[in-house]
CSV table of C-alpha atoms (C1' of nucleotides) in Angstrom, one decimal:
chain,number,residue,atom,x,y,z
L,319,UNK,CA,122.2,23.2,4.3
L,320,UNK,CA,119.3,21.6,2.4
L,321,UNK,CA,115.9,23.1,3.5
L,322,UNK,CA,115.4,20.8,6.4
L,323,UNK,CA,116.3,17.2,6.8
L,324,UNK,CA,112.7,16.2,7.7
L,325,UNK,CA,112.6,13.8,10.7
L,326,UNK,CA,111.0,10.4,10.5
L,327,UNK,CA,107.2,10.8,11.0
L,328,UNK,CA,105.9,9.6,14.3
L,329,UNK,CA,103.3,7.2,12.8
L,330,UNK,CA,106.0,5.7,10.6
L,331,UNK,CA,108.2,5.1,13.6
L,332,UNK,CA,105.4,3.3,15.4
L,333,UNK,CA,104.8,1.0,12.4
L,334,UNK,CA,108.5,0.1,12.1
L,335,UNK,CA,108.3,-1.9,15.3
L,336,UNK,CA,105.3,-3.8,13.9
L,337,UNK,CA,107.2,-4.5,10.7
L,338,UNK,CA,110.0,-6.0,12.7
L,339,UNK,CA,107.6,-8.3,14.5
L,340,UNK,CA,106.2,-9.6,11.2
L,341,UNK,CA,109.5,-10.1,9.5
L,342,UNK,CA,111.3,-11.8,12.3
L,343,UNK,CA,109.4,-15.1,12.1
L,344,UNK,CA,109.5,-15.1,8.3
L,345,UNK,CA,113.3,-15.0,8.4
L,346,UNK,CA,113.3,-17.9,10.9
L,347,UNK,CA,111.2,-19.8,8.4
L,348,UNK,CA,113.7,-19.1,5.7
L,349,UNK,CA,111.6,-16.8,3.6
L,350,UNK,CA,113.7,-14.8,1.2
L,351,UNK,CA,111.6,-11.9,0.1
L,352,UNK,CA,108.4,-10.1,1.1
L,353,UNK,CA,106.2,-7.6,-0.8
L,354,UNK,CA,104.8,-4.4,0.6
L,355,UNK,CA,101.4,-5.8,-0.1
L,356,UNK,CA,101.9,-9.0,1.8
L,357,UNK,CA,103.4,-7.2,4.8
L,358,UNK,CA,100.7,-4.6,4.8
L,359,UNK,CA,97.9,-7.1,4.7
L,360,UNK,CA,99.2,-8.8,7.8
L,361,UNK,CA,98.8,-5.5,9.6
L,362,UNK,CA,95.9,-3.9,7.9
L,363,UNK,CA,98.0,-1.3,6.3
L,364,UNK,CA,98.1,-0.3,2.6
L,365,UNK,CA,101.0,-1.4,0.5
L,366,UNK,CA,101.7,2.2,-0.5
L,367,UNK,CA,102.0,3.1,3.2
L,368,UNK,CA,104.5,0.3,3.7
L,369,UNK,CA,106.6,1.4,0.8
L,370,UNK,CA,106.6,5.0,2.0
L,371,UNK,CA,107.6,3.9,5.5
L,372,UNK,CA,110.4,1.7,4.1
L,373,UNK,CA,111.7,4.5,2.0
L,374,UNK,CA,112.5,6.2,5.2
L,375,UNK,CA,114.7,3.4,6.5
L,376,UNK,CA,116.2,2.3,3.2
L,377,UNK,CA,117.2,5.7,1.8
L,378,UNK,CA,119.8,6.3,4.4
L,379,UNK,CA,122.2,3.7,3.1
L,380,UNK,CA,121.9,4.2,-0.6
L,381,UNK,CA,123.8,1.0,-1.5
L,382,UNK,CA,121.2,-1.0,0.4
L,383,UNK,CA,118.7,-2.0,-2.2
L,384,UNK,CA,116.5,-4.2,-0.1
L,385,UNK,CA,113.5,-3.6,-2.4
L,386,UNK,CA,113.5,-4.9,-6.0
L,387,UNK,CA,110.7,-4.2,-8.5
L,388,UNK,CA,108.7,-7.3,-9.3
L,389,UNK,CA,110.3,-9.2,-6.4
L,390,UNK,CA,109.7,-7.5,-3.2
L,391,UNK,CA,112.0,-6.7,-0.3
L,392,UNK,CA,114.9,-8.9,0.9
L,393,UNK,CA,113.7,-9.9,4.3
L,394,UNK,CA,117.1,-10.0,6.0
L,395,UNK,CA,118.2,-6.7,4.5
L,396,UNK,CA,114.9,-5.0,5.3
L,397,UNK,CA,115.1,-6.3,8.9
L,398,UNK,CA,118.6,-5.1,9.3
L,399,UNK,CA,117.8,-1.7,7.9
L,400,UNK,CA,114.8,-1.2,10.2
L,401,UNK,CA,116.7,-2.4,13.2
L,402,UNK,CA,119.4,0.2,12.5
L,403,UNK,CA,116.8,3.0,12.5
L,404,UNK,CA,114.9,1.6,15.5
L,405,UNK,CA,118.2,1.3,17.3
L,406,UNK,CA,118.0,-2.4,18.2
L,407,UNK,CA,121.1,-3.1,16.2
L,408,UNK,CA,123.0,-2.0,19.2
L,409,UNK,CA,122.5,-2.8,22.8
L,410,UNK,CA,120.8,-0.4,25.2
L,411,UNK,CA,121.8,-1.3,28.8
L,412,UNK,CA,118.8,-0.8,31.0
L,413,UNK,CA,118.4,-0.4,34.8
L,414,UNK,CA,115.2,-1.8,36.3
L,415,UNK,CA,114.1,0.1,39.4
L,416,UNK,CA,111.5,-1.7,41.5
L,417,UNK,CA,111.3,-5.5,41.8
L,418,UNK,CA,107.6,-5.8,42.6
L,419,UNK,CA,105.2,-7.7,40.4
L,420,UNK,CA,105.9,-5.7,37.3
L,421,UNK,CA,109.6,-5.7,37.8
L,422,UNK,CA,109.6,-9.5,38.3
L,423,UNK,CA,107.4,-10.0,35.2
L,424,UNK,CA,109.9,-8.0,33.2
L,425,UNK,CA,112.8,-10.1,34.6
L,426,UNK,CA,110.9,-13.2,33.9
L,427,UNK,CA,110.5,-12.4,30.2
L,428,UNK,CA,113.9,-13.0,28.7
L,429,UNK,CA,113.0,-11.5,25.4
L,430,UNK,CA,114.5,-8.1,26.1
L,431,UNK,CA,118.1,-9.2,25.9
L,432,UNK,CA,117.4,-10.7,22.5
L,433,UNK,CA,115.6,-7.5,21.5
L,434,UNK,CA,118.6,-5.4,22.4
L,435,UNK,CA,117.6,-4.1,25.8
L,436,UNK,CA,119.4,-6.2,28.4
L,437,UNK,CA,118.6,-5.4,32.0
L,438,UNK,CA,122.1,-4.9,33.6
L,439,UNK,CA,121.2,-3.3,36.9
L,440,UNK,CA,118.4,-3.9,39.3
L,441,UNK,CA,117.5,-1.6,42.1
L,442,UNK,CA,114.9,-1.4,44.8
L,443,UNK,CA,114.1,0.9,47.6
L,444,UNK,CA,113.2,-1.8,50.1
L,445,UNK,CA,116.3,-2.5,52.2
L,446,UNK,CA,115.2,-6.1,52.6
L,447,UNK,CA,115.5,-6.7,48.9
L,448,UNK,CA,119.0,-5.2,48.6
L,449,UNK,CA,121.6,-8.0,48.1
L,450,UNK,CA,119.1,-10.6,47.0
L,451,UNK,CA,119.8,-12.3,43.7
L,452,UNK,CA,117.1,-12.3,41.1
L,453,UNK,CA,117.6,-13.6,37.6
L,454,UNK,CA,121.3,-13.6,37.9
L,455,UNK,CA,121.6,-10.1,39.1
L,456,UNK,CA,122.0,-8.7,42.7
L,457,UNK,CA,119.5,-6.1,43.7
L,458,UNK,CA,121.2,-2.8,44.6
L,459,UNK,CA,120.0,-0.3,47.1
L,460,UNK,CA,118.9,3.1,45.8
L,461,UNK,CA,122.0,4.7,47.2
L,462,UNK,CA,124.0,2.8,44.5
L,463,UNK,CA,121.9,4.2,41.7
L,464,UNK,CA,124.2,6.8,40.4
L,465,UNK,CA,127.3,4.8,40.5
L,466,UNK,CA,125.7,1.7,39.0
L,467,UNK,CA,124.2,3.6,36.1
L,468,UNK,CA,127.5,5.2,35.3
L,469,UNK,CA,129.7,2.1,35.6
L,470,UNK,CA,127.3,0.0,33.5
L,471,UNK,CA,126.8,2.7,31.0
L,472,UNK,CA,123.0,2.4,31.4
L,473,UNK,CA,121.1,4.6,28.9
L,474,UNK,CA,117.5,3.6,29.7
L,475,UNK,CA,115.8,3.3,33.1
L,476,UNK,CA,112.7,1.2,33.6
L,477,UNK,CA,110.5,2.7,36.3
L,478,UNK,CA,108.5,0.0,37.9
L,479,UNK,CA,107.9,1.6,41.3
L,480,UNK,CA,104.7,2.7,43.1
L,481,UNK,CA,103.2,5.9,42.0
L,482,UNK,CA,104.2,7.6,45.2
L,483,UNK,CA,107.9,7.3,44.6
L,484,UNK,CA,107.9,7.5,40.8
L,485,UNK,CA,108.7,11.2,40.4
L,486,UNK,CA,111.5,11.0,43.0
L,487,UNK,CA,113.1,8.0,41.3
L,488,UNK,CA,112.7,9.6,37.9
L,489,UNK,CA,114.6,12.6,39.1
L,490,UNK,CA,117.4,10.5,40.5
L,491,UNK,CA,117.6,8.7,37.1
L,492,UNK,CA,117.8,12.0,35.3
L,493,UNK,CA,120.5,13.3,37.6
L,494,UNK,CA,122.5,10.1,37.1
L,495,UNK,CA,122.6,10.9,33.4
L,496,UNK,CA,120.0,8.5,32.0
L,497,UNK,CA,118.7,9.2,28.4
L,498,UNK,CA,115.3,7.6,28.4
L,499,UNK,CA,112.8,6.3,30.9
L,500,UNK,CA,110.1,3.6,30.4
L,501,UNK,CA,107.5,4.6,33.0
L,502,UNK,CA,105.1,2.1,34.4
L,503,UNK,CA,103.8,4.3,37.1
L,504,UNK,CA,100.2,5.5,36.3
L,505,UNK,CA,101.2,9.2,36.3
L,506,UNK,CA,103.0,11.8,34.2
L,507,UNK,CA,106.6,12.2,35.3
L,508,UNK,CA,108.6,15.4,34.8
L,509,UNK,CA,112.2,14.9,33.6
L,510,UNK,CA,115.2,16.9,32.7
L,511,UNK,CA,115.5,18.4,29.2
L,512,UNK,CA,116.8,15.9,26.7
L,513,UNK,CA,115.5,12.9,28.5
L,514,UNK,CA,112.8,10.9,26.6
L,515,UNK,CA,109.9,9.2,28.3
L,516,UNK,CA,107.6,6.5,27.2
L,517,UNK,CA,104.7,5.5,29.4
L,518,UNK,CA,103.0,2.2,29.8
L,519,UNK,CA,99.7,2.8,31.5
L,520,UNK,CA,97.2,0.0,31.7
L,521,UNK,CA,94.4,2.2,32.7
L,522,UNK,CA,94.9,4.4,29.7
L,523,UNK,CA,95.1,1.4,27.4
L,524,UNK,CA,91.8,0.1,28.9
L,525,UNK,CA,90.2,3.5,28.3
L,526,UNK,CA,91.4,3.4,24.7
L,527,UNK,CA,89.9,0.0,24.4
L,528,UNK,CA,86.6,1.0,25.9
L,529,UNK,CA,86.3,3.8,23.4
L,530,UNK,CA,87.0,1.5,20.5
L,531,UNK,CA,84.4,-1.0,21.8
L,532,UNK,CA,81.8,1.8,22.2
L,533,UNK,CA,82.4,3.0,18.7
L,534,UNK,CA,82.3,-0.5,17.4
L,535,UNK,CA,79.0,-1.1,19.2
L,536,UNK,CA,77.6,2.2,17.9
L,537,UNK,CA,78.4,1.4,14.3
L,538,UNK,CA,77.0,-2.1,14.6
L,539,UNK,CA,73.7,-0.4,15.6
L,540,UNK,CA,73.7,2.1,12.7
L,541,UNK,CA,75.0,-0.5,10.3
L,542,UNK,CA,78.1,1.3,9.3
L,543,UNK,CA,80.8,-1.1,8.2
L,544,UNK,CA,83.7,-0.5,10.5
L,545,UNK,CA,87.1,-2.1,9.7
Q,1485,UNK,CA,71.1,12.6,7.0
Q,1486,UNK,CA,73.8,15.2,7.6
Q,1487,UNK,CA,76.9,14.6,5.4
Q,1488,UNK,CA,78.5,12.2,7.8
Q,1489,UNK,CA,78.7,12.2,11.5
Q,1490,UNK,CA,82.5,12.4,11.6
Q,1491,UNK,CA,83.9,10.1,14.3
Q,1492,UNK,CA,86.1,11.3,17.1
Q,1493,UNK,CA,89.7,11.6,15.8
Q,1494,UNK,CA,92.2,9.0,17.1
Q,1495,UNK,CA,94.7,11.5,18.4
Q,1496,UNK,CA,91.9,13.3,20.3
Q,1497,UNK,CA,90.7,10.0,21.8
Q,1498,UNK,CA,94.2,9.4,23.1
Q,1499,UNK,CA,94.5,12.8,24.6
Q,1500,UNK,CA,91.2,12.5,26.4
Q,1501,UNK,CA,92.6,9.9,28.8
Q,1502,UNK,CA,95.5,12.3,29.5
Q,1503,UNK,CA,93.1,15.1,30.3
Q,1504,UNK,CA,91.3,12.9,32.8
Q,1505,UNK,CA,94.6,12.2,34.6
Q,1506,UNK,CA,95.2,15.9,35.0
Q,1507,UNK,CA,91.8,16.9,36.0
Q,1508,UNK,CA,91.2,14.2,38.6
Q,1509,UNK,CA,93.7,15.5,41.2
Q,1510,UNK,CA,92.6,19.0,40.7
Q,1511,UNK,CA,89.0,18.1,41.6
Q,1512,UNK,CA,90.3,16.3,44.6
Q,1513,UNK,CA,92.1,19.6,45.5
Q,1514,UNK,CA,88.8,21.4,45.2
Q,1515,UNK,CA,89.7,23.4,42.2
Q,1516,UNK,CA,86.6,24.8,40.5
Q,1517,UNK,CA,87.7,25.7,36.9
Q,1518,UNK,CA,90.5,25.1,34.6
Q,1519,UNK,CA,91.5,26.9,31.4
Q,1520,UNK,CA,92.5,25.2,28.1
Q,1521,UNK,CA,95.8,27.0,28.4
Q,1522,UNK,CA,96.5,25.7,31.9
Q,1523,UNK,CA,95.5,22.1,30.9
Q,1524,UNK,CA,97.5,22.2,27.8
Q,1525,UNK,CA,100.7,23.5,29.4
Q,1526,UNK,CA,100.7,20.5,31.8
Q,1527,UNK,CA,100.8,18.2,28.8
Q,1528,UNK,CA,102.7,20.2,26.3
Q,1529,UNK,CA,99.7,20.7,24.1
Q,1530,UNK,CA,98.4,24.0,22.6
Q,1531,UNK,CA,95.4,25.6,24.1
Q,1532,UNK,CA,93.6,25.5,20.8
Q,1533,UNK,CA,94.2,21.8,20.6
Q,1534,UNK,CA,92.6,21.3,24.0
Q,1535,UNK,CA,89.6,23.4,23.1
Q,1536,UNK,CA,89.1,21.5,19.8
Q,1537,UNK,CA,89.3,18.2,21.7
Q,1538,UNK,CA,86.9,19.3,24.3
Q,1539,UNK,CA,84.5,20.5,21.7
Q,1540,UNK,CA,84.1,16.8,20.7
Q,1541,UNK,CA,83.0,15.8,24.1
Q,1542,UNK,CA,81.0,18.8,25.1
Q,1543,UNK,CA,79.0,19.2,21.9
Q,1544,UNK,CA,77.1,15.9,22.4
Q,1545,UNK,CA,75.1,17.2,25.4
Q,1546,UNK,CA,74.3,20.7,24.3
Q,1547,UNK,CA,73.0,21.8,27.7
Q,1548,UNK,CA,76.3,20.9,29.3
Q,1549,UNK,CA,78.1,24.2,29.2
Q,1550,UNK,CA,81.3,23.2,30.9
Q,1551,UNK,CA,83.3,25.9,29.2
Q,1552,UNK,CA,82.7,29.6,30.0
Q,1553,UNK,CA,84.4,32.5,28.3
Q,1554,UNK,CA,86.7,34.4,30.5
Q,1555,UNK,CA,86.5,31.7,33.2
Q,1556,UNK,CA,87.5,28.3,31.8
Q,1557,UNK,CA,86.0,24.9,32.1
Q,1558,UNK,CA,84.2,23.6,35.1
Q,1559,UNK,CA,86.4,20.8,36.3
Q,1560,UNK,CA,83.7,18.5,37.5
Q,1561,UNK,CA,81.5,18.9,34.4
Q,1562,UNK,CA,84.4,18.6,32.1
Q,1563,UNK,CA,85.6,15.4,33.9
Q,1564,UNK,CA,82.1,13.9,33.7
Q,1565,UNK,CA,81.7,14.7,30.0
Q,1566,UNK,CA,85.0,13.2,29.1
Q,1567,UNK,CA,84.3,10.1,31.2
Q,1568,UNK,CA,81.1,9.7,29.3
Q,1569,UNK,CA,82.9,9.7,26.0
Q,1570,UNK,CA,85.8,7.5,27.2
Q,1571,UNK,CA,83.3,5.1,28.7
Q,1572,UNK,CA,84.5,5.1,32.3
Q,1573,UNK,CA,81.2,6.5,33.5
Q,1574,UNK,CA,79.9,2.9,33.4
Q,1575,UNK,CA,81.6,-0.3,34.6
Q,1576,UNK,CA,83.3,-2.7,32.2
Q,1577,UNK,CA,83.6,-6.1,33.7
Q,1578,UNK,CA,86.9,-7.7,32.8
Q,1579,UNK,CA,88.2,-11.2,32.8
Q,1580,UNK,CA,91.9,-11.7,33.6
Q,1581,UNK,CA,93.3,-14.8,31.8
Q,1582,UNK,CA,96.7,-15.8,33.2
Q,1583,UNK,CA,97.8,-15.3,36.8
Q,1584,UNK,CA,101.6,-15.2,36.2
Q,1585,UNK,CA,103.6,-12.1,37.1
Q,1586,UNK,CA,101.7,-9.8,34.9
Q,1587,UNK,CA,98.4,-11.0,36.0
Q,1588,UNK,CA,99.4,-10.7,39.6
Q,1589,UNK,CA,100.7,-7.2,39.1
Q,1590,UNK,CA,97.3,-6.2,37.6
Q,1591,UNK,CA,95.5,-7.8,40.5
Q,1592,UNK,CA,97.8,-6.0,42.9
Q,1593,UNK,CA,97.0,-2.7,41.5
Q,1594,UNK,CA,93.6,-1.8,42.8
Q,1595,UNK,CA,93.2,1.2,40.6
Q,1596,UNK,CA,91.2,-0.5,37.9
Q,1597,UNK,CA,88.0,-0.9,39.9
Q,1598,UNK,CA,88.1,2.8,40.6
Q,1599,UNK,CA,88.8,3.6,37.0
Q,1600,UNK,CA,85.7,1.6,35.9
Q,1601,UNK,CA,87.3,-1.7,34.9
Q,1602,UNK,CA,86.8,-4.2,37.7
Q,1603,UNK,CA,88.3,-7.6,37.3
Q,1604,UNK,CA,85.4,-10.0,38.0
Q,1605,UNK,CA,86.8,-13.3,36.7
Q,1606,UNK,CA,90.2,-14.8,36.9
Q,1607,UNK,CA,91.2,-17.8,34.8
Q,1608,UNK,CA,94.4,-19.8,34.3
Q,1609,UNK,CA,95.4,-22.8,32.2
Q,1610,UNK,CA,97.5,-24.3,35.0
Q,1611,UNK,CA,95.3,-26.9,36.8
Q,1612,UNK,CA,97.2,-26.3,40.0
Q,1613,UNK,CA,96.0,-22.7,40.1
Q,1614,UNK,CA,92.4,-23.5,39.6
Q,1615,UNK,CA,90.4,-23.1,42.8
Q,1616,UNK,CA,93.1,-20.9,44.4
Q,1617,UNK,CA,91.9,-17.6,45.9
Q,1618,UNK,CA,93.7,-14.5,44.7
Q,1619,UNK,CA,92.6,-11.0,45.6
Q,1620,UNK,CA,89.2,-12.1,46.7
Q,1621,UNK,CA,88.5,-14.1,43.5
Q,1622,UNK,CA,88.7,-17.8,42.9
Q,1623,UNK,CA,90.9,-18.8,39.9
Q,1624,UNK,CA,88.8,-20.7,37.3
Q,1625,UNK,CA,90.0,-23.4,35.0
Q,1626,UNK,CA,89.9,-22.6,31.3
Q,1627,UNK,CA,87.0,-24.9,30.8
Q,1628,UNK,CA,84.9,-22.4,32.7
Q,1629,UNK,CA,85.7,-19.5,30.4
Q,1630,UNK,CA,82.6,-19.3,28.3
Q,1631,UNK,CA,80.2,-19.7,31.1
Q,1632,UNK,CA,82.0,-17.3,33.4
Q,1633,UNK,CA,82.1,-14.6,30.8
Q,1634,UNK,CA,78.5,-15.0,30.0
Q,1635,UNK,CA,77.2,-15.1,33.6
Q,1636,UNK,CA,79.4,-12.1,34.7
Q,1637,UNK,CA,78.6,-10.1,31.6
Q,1638,UNK,CA,82.3,-9.6,30.9
Q,1639,UNK,CA,82.9,-7.3,28.0
Q,1640,UNK,CA,86.7,-7.0,28.1
Q,1641,UNK,CA,89.3,-9.8,28.3
Q,1642,UNK,CA,92.8,-9.2,29.7
Q,1643,UNK,CA,95.2,-11.5,28.0
Q,1644,UNK,CA,98.2,-12.1,30.3
Q,1645,UNK,CA,99.3,-15.5,29.1
Q,1646,UNK,CA,102.5,-16.7,27.5
Q,1647,UNK,CA,102.9,-16.0,23.8
Q,1648,UNK,CA,102.5,-19.7,22.9
Q,1649,UNK,CA,98.9,-19.8,24.1
Q,1650,UNK,CA,97.8,-16.2,23.4
Q,1651,UNK,CA,96.2,-16.8,20.0
Q,1652,UNK,CA,94.2,-19.9,21.3
Q,1653,UNK,CA,92.9,-18.0,24.3
Q,1654,UNK,CA,92.1,-15.0,22.2
Q,1655,UNK,CA,90.0,-17.2,20.0
Q,1656,UNK,CA,88.2,-18.7,23.0
Q,1657,UNK,CA,87.5,-15.2,24.3
Q,1658,UNK,CA,86.0,-14.1,21.0
Q,1659,UNK,CA,83.9,-17.3,20.8
Q,1660,UNK,CA,82.6,-16.5,24.2
Q,1661,UNK,CA,81.4,-13.2,23.0
Q,1662,UNK,CA,83.9,-10.8,24.4
Q,1663,UNK,CA,84.0,-7.3,22.9
Q,1664,UNK,CA,87.5,-6.2,23.5
Q,1665,UNK,CA,90.9,-7.7,24.4
Q,1666,UNK,CA,93.8,-6.1,26.2
Q,1667,UNK,CA,96.7,-8.1,24.9
Q,1668,UNK,CA,99.9,-8.4,26.9
Q,1669,UNK,CA,101.4,-11.1,24.8
Q,1670,UNK,CA,104.2,-9.8,22.6
Q,1671,UNK,CA,102.5,-10.8,19.3
Q,1672,UNK,CA,99.7,-9.8,17.0
Q,1673,UNK,CA,96.5,-11.7,17.7
Q,1674,UNK,CA,93.8,-12.3,15.2
Q,1675,UNK,CA,90.2,-11.8,16.5
Q,1676,UNK,CA,86.7,-12.1,15.2
Q,1677,UNK,CA,85.2,-9.2,13.4
Q,1678,UNK,CA,83.8,-6.5,15.7
Q,1679,UNK,CA,86.2,-7.4,18.5
Q,1680,UNK,CA,88.7,-4.6,19.4
Q,1681,UNK,CA,92.2,-5.2,20.5
Q,1682,UNK,CA,94.7,-3.0,22.3
Q,1683,UNK,CA,98.2,-4.2,22.7
Q,1684,UNK,CA,100.6,-3.5,25.6
Q,1685,UNK,CA,104.0,-4.6,24.3
Q,1686,UNK,CA,107.1,-3.6,26.4
Q,1687,UNK,CA,109.5,-4.4,23.6
Q,1688,UNK,CA,107.7,-2.1,21.3
Q,1689,UNK,CA,107.6,0.6,23.9
Q,1690,UNK,CA,111.4,0.2,24.4
Q,1691,UNK,CA,112.0,0.4,20.7
Q,1692,UNK,CA,109.9,3.6,20.5
Q,1693,UNK,CA,112.0,5.0,23.4
Q,1694,UNK,CA,115.2,4.1,21.7
Q,1695,UNK,CA,114.2,5.9,18.6
Q,1696,UNK,CA,113.3,9.0,20.6
Q,1697,UNK,CA,116.6,8.8,22.4
Q,1698,UNK,CA,118.5,8.4,19.2
Q,1699,UNK,CA,116.8,11.4,17.6
Q,1700,UNK,CA,117.3,13.4,20.8
Q,1701,UNK,CA,121.0,12.6,20.7
Q,1702,UNK,CA,121.3,13.5,17.0
Q,1703,UNK,CA,119.7,16.9,17.5
Q,1704,UNK,CA,121.9,17.6,20.5
Q,1705,UNK,CA,124.9,17.1,18.2
Q,1706,UNK,CA,123.5,19.3,15.4
Q,1707,UNK,CA,122.2,21.8,17.9
Q,1708,UNK,CA,118.6,21.7,16.9
Q,1709,UNK,CA,116.3,22.6,19.7
Q,1710,UNK,CA,114.1,19.6,20.3
Q,1711,UNK,CA,111.2,19.9,22.6
N,1000,DG,C1',103.2,-9.8,-14.8
N,1001,DA,C1',104.6,-8.3,-10.4
N,1002,DA,C1',106.3,-5.1,-7.5
N,1003,DT,C1',109.0,-0.8,-6.2
N,1004,DG,C1',109.5,4.2,-5.7
N,1005,DT,C1',107.4,8.5,-5.9
N,1006,DG,C1',105.2,12.8,-7.3
N,1007,DA,C1',100.4,14.6,-7.0
N,1008,DA,C1',95.9,14.5,-4.8
N,1009,DA,C1',93.1,13.7,-0.9
N,1010,DA,C1',92.2,13.2,3.8
N,1011,DT,C1',93.4,14.3,8.6
N,1012,DA,C1',95.2,16.9,12.2
N,1013,DT,C1',97.1,21.1,14.2
N,1014,DT,C1',97.7,25.9,14.6
N,1015,DC,C1',96.3,30.6,13.9
N,1016,DA,C1',93.5,34.3,14.8
N,1017,DC,C1',89.7,36.6,16.1
N,1018,DA,C1',84.7,37.5,17.0
N,1019,DG,C1',82.0,37.3,21.0
N,1020,DC,C1',80.8,36.2,25.7
N,1021,DG,C1',81.1,36.9,30.9
I,1091,DC,C1',90.4,41.9,30.2
I,1092,DG,C1',90.7,36.5,30.0
I,1093,DC,C1',89.0,32.8,27.8
I,1094,DT,C1',85.9,29.9,24.8
I,1095,DG,C1',84.4,28.4,20.3
I,1096,DT,C1',85.4,28.0,15.7
I,1097,DG,C1',86.2,29.1,10.8
I,1098,DA,C1',90.3,29.6,7.9
I,1099,DA,C1',95.1,28.6,7.0
I,1100,DT,C1',98.9,25.2,7.6
I,1101,DA,C1',101.0,21.2,8.2
I,1102,DT,C1',101.1,16.4,8.2
I,1103,DT,C1',99.8,11.8,6.9
I,1104,DT,C1',97.7,8.7,3.8
I,1105,DT,C1',96.1,7.2,-0.6
I,1106,DC,C1',96.2,7.2,-5.6
I,1107,DA,C1',98.1,6.2,-9.7
I,1108,DC,C1',101.7,5.4,-12.8
I,1109,DA,C1',106.3,5.4,-14.8
I,1110,DT,C1',110.0,2.2,-14.2
I,1111,DT,C1',112.5,-1.9,-13.1
I,1112,DC,C1',113.1,-6.9,-12.7
DNA sequence: GAATGTGAAAATATTCACAGCG
DNA sequence: CGCTGTGAATATTTTCACATTC
């Protein structure tokens, strides 16, 4: 066994999604190639960084020579390779739990299906919601959770319930064999071993923003040139 | 001038918000002190890391000795100190642009006011929405943007509009003198120099999650013990 | 000339480990 | 003792710089 197979660095993984966002419209426009410099400039990232990142996704398939010296990267090949690593080359069935405002906003945004994350099951704790049809799907009662997840081969749960029930639902999802949870509840949830969690927390995002603004204000005062 | 005043590291800044989340309920429970170890364990972070992070927020005010050897940190003092750095000790007036599903979800969640980010202005491009009262505030037309932001001393704009109008609205916000934008549109927006942007993009979050799940699956196969 | 791919160097971030306090 | 605060040691990430390819 070679020393260790070095996993993809977290910062790289985060940038890969950004790269996809930039490449997609270029492909739609018919652009053939894109240089690391050009891609980096759009995102405020150095060209060397972009090349290092891409090395992670291109090295896997050695025949895939998306990058050519003096030319740049083939947009389509690069896009495909990144998608393979990100996982959006295949479909991840998702189950939406909670059809409040957040849930409805997610259903209203059709982009997920296109991005590889179709919502195939909708559940809600409110008995009055059960049976209602929203966006082509019938809302299931919570009692149907386990079976629905199994039969639809759902791998990702989208947790859009109030804070008070978030942990209980998360546990149910884990017990039903989910592999990942996208958590909109403004709290840390505890999950079974092997289950991944990504949080979307508006308050935390606002706090991050307020720190950035404070720093930006401070350096404006002291005259330091912030990027 | 001392070498350079070293800004707070990005990873530290991100963790500070998490610390606040953990400390808050403990204070409500009346807990007096908390050790770096205990705090770290809740979040899967080493105690040394927690102490280093807290050094950043406690050093500023030298009289504030929240941490005591053999005892731990005083919850209330620690909480206050972190809030001062994060910026939630003061109020950041925000303007919500777009009262679609996302906008309504944000209005429905009252937590922001408590967290220091009260929504004081609501705007929408749809003329039929203008004048309507939602959550105690009257929806303003876009033509009122500049004036409303100035008179209400709004520092942060919350962009909850469709992708197609996101850039235009972002530009308007910048022109009106906003300092930060929380962007819900699934695209990169370009802003004036000095304006900070934080993105909340569900597709990107899902992609991140799918990578985590893929990696988790892979190491389950190879038997590597992932955290 | 233009751009990739990549070792080596520099910068950042995390962990170790321990002196010193309460 | 238990726990903080912090230098020193590691580990990770980013940038540099350049040989190499088209």
